[in-house]
Short mmCIF file of C-alpha atoms in Angstrom, two decimals:
data_model
loop_
_atom_site.label_atom_id
_atom_site.label_comp_id
_atom_site.label_asym_id
_atom_site.label_seq_id
_atom_site.Cartn_x
_atom_site.Cartn_y
_atom_site.Cartn_z
CA UNK E 22 -125.46 5.17 217.86
CA UNK E 23 -125.49 4.27 221.49
CA UNK E 24 -123.40 1.46 222.83
CA UNK E 25 -126.31 -0.87 223.59
CA UNK E 26 -127.46 -0.80 219.95
CA UNK E 27 -123.88 -1.31 218.78
CA UNK E 28 -123.44 -4.36 221.02
CA UNK E 29 -126.77 -5.79 219.84
CA UNK E 30 -125.77 -5.18 216.21
CA UNK E 31 -122.46 -6.95 216.77
CA UNK E 32 -124.18 -9.92 218.39
CA UNK E 33 -126.73 -10.13 215.56
CA UNK E 34 -123.87 -10.02 213.05
CA UNK E 35 -122.03 -12.91 214.72
CA UNK E 36 -125.13 -15.06 215.19
CA UNK E 37 -126.51 -14.43 211.70
CA UNK E 38 -123.21 -15.39 210.10
CA UNK E 39 -123.46 -18.81 211.72
CA UNK E 40 -127.18 -19.19 211.01
CA UNK E 41 -126.82 -18.28 207.32
CA UNK E 42 -123.91 -20.67 206.92
CA UNK E 43 -125.54 -23.59 208.75
CA UNK E 44 -129.29 -23.19 208.35
CA UNK E 45 -130.02 -21.51 205.00
CA UNK E 46 -129.70 -24.28 202.41
CA UNK E 47 -131.35 -22.58 199.45
CA UNK E 48 -129.66 -23.54 196.15
CA UNK E 49 -130.40 -20.05 194.79
CA UNK E 50 -128.03 -18.62 197.39
CA UNK E 51 -124.80 -18.82 195.43
CA UNK E 52 -121.48 -17.80 196.86
CA UNK E 53 -120.14 -17.08 200.30
CA UNK E 54 -122.18 -14.52 202.28
CA UNK E 55 -120.24 -12.08 204.46
CA UNK E 56 -122.05 -9.69 206.79
CA UNK E 57 -120.31 -6.31 206.57
CA UNK E 58 -122.35 -4.47 209.15
CA UNK E 59 -125.62 -4.42 211.08
CA UNK E 60 -127.48 -1.24 211.96
CA UNK E 61 -130.23 -1.61 214.54
CA UNK E 62 -132.95 1.05 214.72
CA UNK E 63 -133.27 2.91 218.01
CA UNK E 64 -136.68 1.34 218.74
CA UNK E 65 -135.30 -2.18 218.01
CA UNK E 66 -137.95 -2.55 215.31
CA UNK E 67 -135.58 -3.23 212.42
CA UNK E 68 -132.05 -4.35 211.80
CA UNK E 69 -130.53 -3.47 208.44
CA UNK E 70 -127.98 -6.12 207.51
CA UNK E 71 -125.40 -5.22 204.86
CA UNK E 72 -123.86 -8.21 203.10
CA UNK E 73 -121.35 -8.94 200.38
CA UNK E 74 -121.44 -12.14 198.39
CA UNK E 75 -118.27 -13.76 197.13
CA UNK E 76 -119.18 -15.65 193.98
CA UNK E 77 -117.61 -19.09 193.49
CA UNK E 78 -116.35 -18.18 190.00
CA UNK E 79 -114.10 -15.16 189.73
CA UNK E 80 -115.38 -12.58 187.27
CA UNK E 81 -113.83 -9.29 186.26
CA UNK E 82 -117.29 -7.75 186.15
CA UNK E 83 -119.66 -7.51 189.08
CA UNK E 84 -122.77 -9.57 188.38
CA UNK E 85 -125.62 -7.55 189.81
CA UNK E 86 -128.34 -10.11 189.07
CA UNK E 87 -126.64 -12.80 191.17
CA UNK E 88 -126.41 -10.41 194.09
CA UNK E 89 -130.03 -9.38 193.69
CA UNK E 90 -131.14 -13.02 193.67
CA UNK E 91 -129.10 -13.77 196.79
CA UNK E 92 -130.53 -10.73 198.58
CA UNK E 93 -134.06 -11.87 197.66
CA UNK E 94 -133.32 -15.32 199.11
CA UNK E 95 -131.98 -13.78 202.33
CA UNK E 96 -134.98 -11.46 202.65
CA UNK E 97 -137.34 -14.42 202.15
CA UNK E 98 -135.46 -16.31 204.87
CA UNK E 99 -135.56 -13.26 207.18
CA UNK E 100 -138.57 -14.51 209.14
CA UNK E 101 -136.94 -17.87 209.77
CA UNK E 102 -133.65 -16.21 210.72
CA UNK E 103 -135.46 -13.79 213.03
CA UNK E 104 -137.16 -16.71 214.79
CA UNK E 105 -133.82 -18.48 215.23
CA UNK E 106 -132.24 -15.25 216.54
CA UNK E 107 -135.05 -14.81 219.05
CA UNK E 108 -134.03 -18.11 220.67
CA UNK E 109 -130.41 -16.94 220.96
CA UNK E 110 -130.69 -13.25 221.88
CA UNK E 111 -131.48 -12.20 225.40
CA UNK E 112 -133.74 -9.33 224.37
CA UNK E 113 -137.46 -8.80 224.85
CA UNK E 114 -137.99 -8.16 221.14
CA UNK E 115 -136.06 -9.30 218.12
CA UNK E 116 -135.76 -6.75 215.30
CA UNK E 117 -137.15 -7.49 211.85
CA UNK E 118 -134.31 -8.25 209.47
CA UNK E 119 -133.78 -6.39 206.21
CA UNK E 120 -130.90 -7.48 203.99
CA UNK E 121 -129.07 -5.08 201.67
CA UNK E 122 -126.17 -5.59 199.31
CA UNK E 123 -123.13 -3.65 200.54
CA UNK E 124 -122.00 -1.79 197.43
CA UNK E 125 -119.23 0.08 199.25
CA UNK E 126 -117.37 -3.04 200.37
CA UNK E 127 -117.90 -4.76 197.03
CA UNK E 128 -116.56 -1.77 195.09
CA UNK E 129 -113.59 -1.50 197.46
CA UNK E 130 -112.73 -5.17 196.92
CA UNK E 131 -113.09 -4.73 193.15
CA UNK E 132 -110.78 -1.68 193.19
CA UNK E 133 -108.20 -3.54 195.30
CA UNK E 134 -108.21 -6.38 192.75
CA UNK E 135 -107.63 -3.88 189.93
CA UNK E 136 -104.76 -2.24 191.85
CA UNK E 137 -103.16 -5.63 192.55
CA UNK E 138 -103.43 -6.57 188.86
CA UNK E 139 -101.80 -3.27 187.84
CA UNK E 140 -98.98 -3.72 190.36
CA UNK E 141 -98.36 -7.29 189.15
CA UNK E 142 -98.24 -6.14 185.50
CA UNK E 143 -95.82 -3.34 186.40
CA UNK E 144 -93.56 -5.79 188.24
CA UNK E 145 -93.66 -8.21 185.29
CA UNK E 146 -92.79 -5.40 182.86
CA UNK E 147 -89.85 -4.32 185.04
CA UNK E 148 -88.60 -7.93 185.20
CA UNK E 149 -88.85 -8.27 181.40
CA UNK E 150 -86.70 -5.17 180.83
#
């Protein structure tokens, strides 16, 4: 990826984080949305936005339906967000936004939680002995 596309992706990531937090007030959007990465196509036609969603309640299992609902809400708000971005970005065209759930980051976070739980149990067992 060339540097211009990378810089544009980084700027879209920063601006979208603020816009989603401040402007998208849909009650179906549960949890805290984090933008993991943005990949802009070489023709600036599309920007694929990869997000993770931290649910307010902590579950041991990953609830796929909640993530799917949140992604649907974000994709429905994509036109509005694109319009808002067009006012901020200094580009001739603003890419169409496509939101995707970032499975890699979510699985990594889930695995880290499992590792931390195992380490804590091991430390507790050593203290009990």
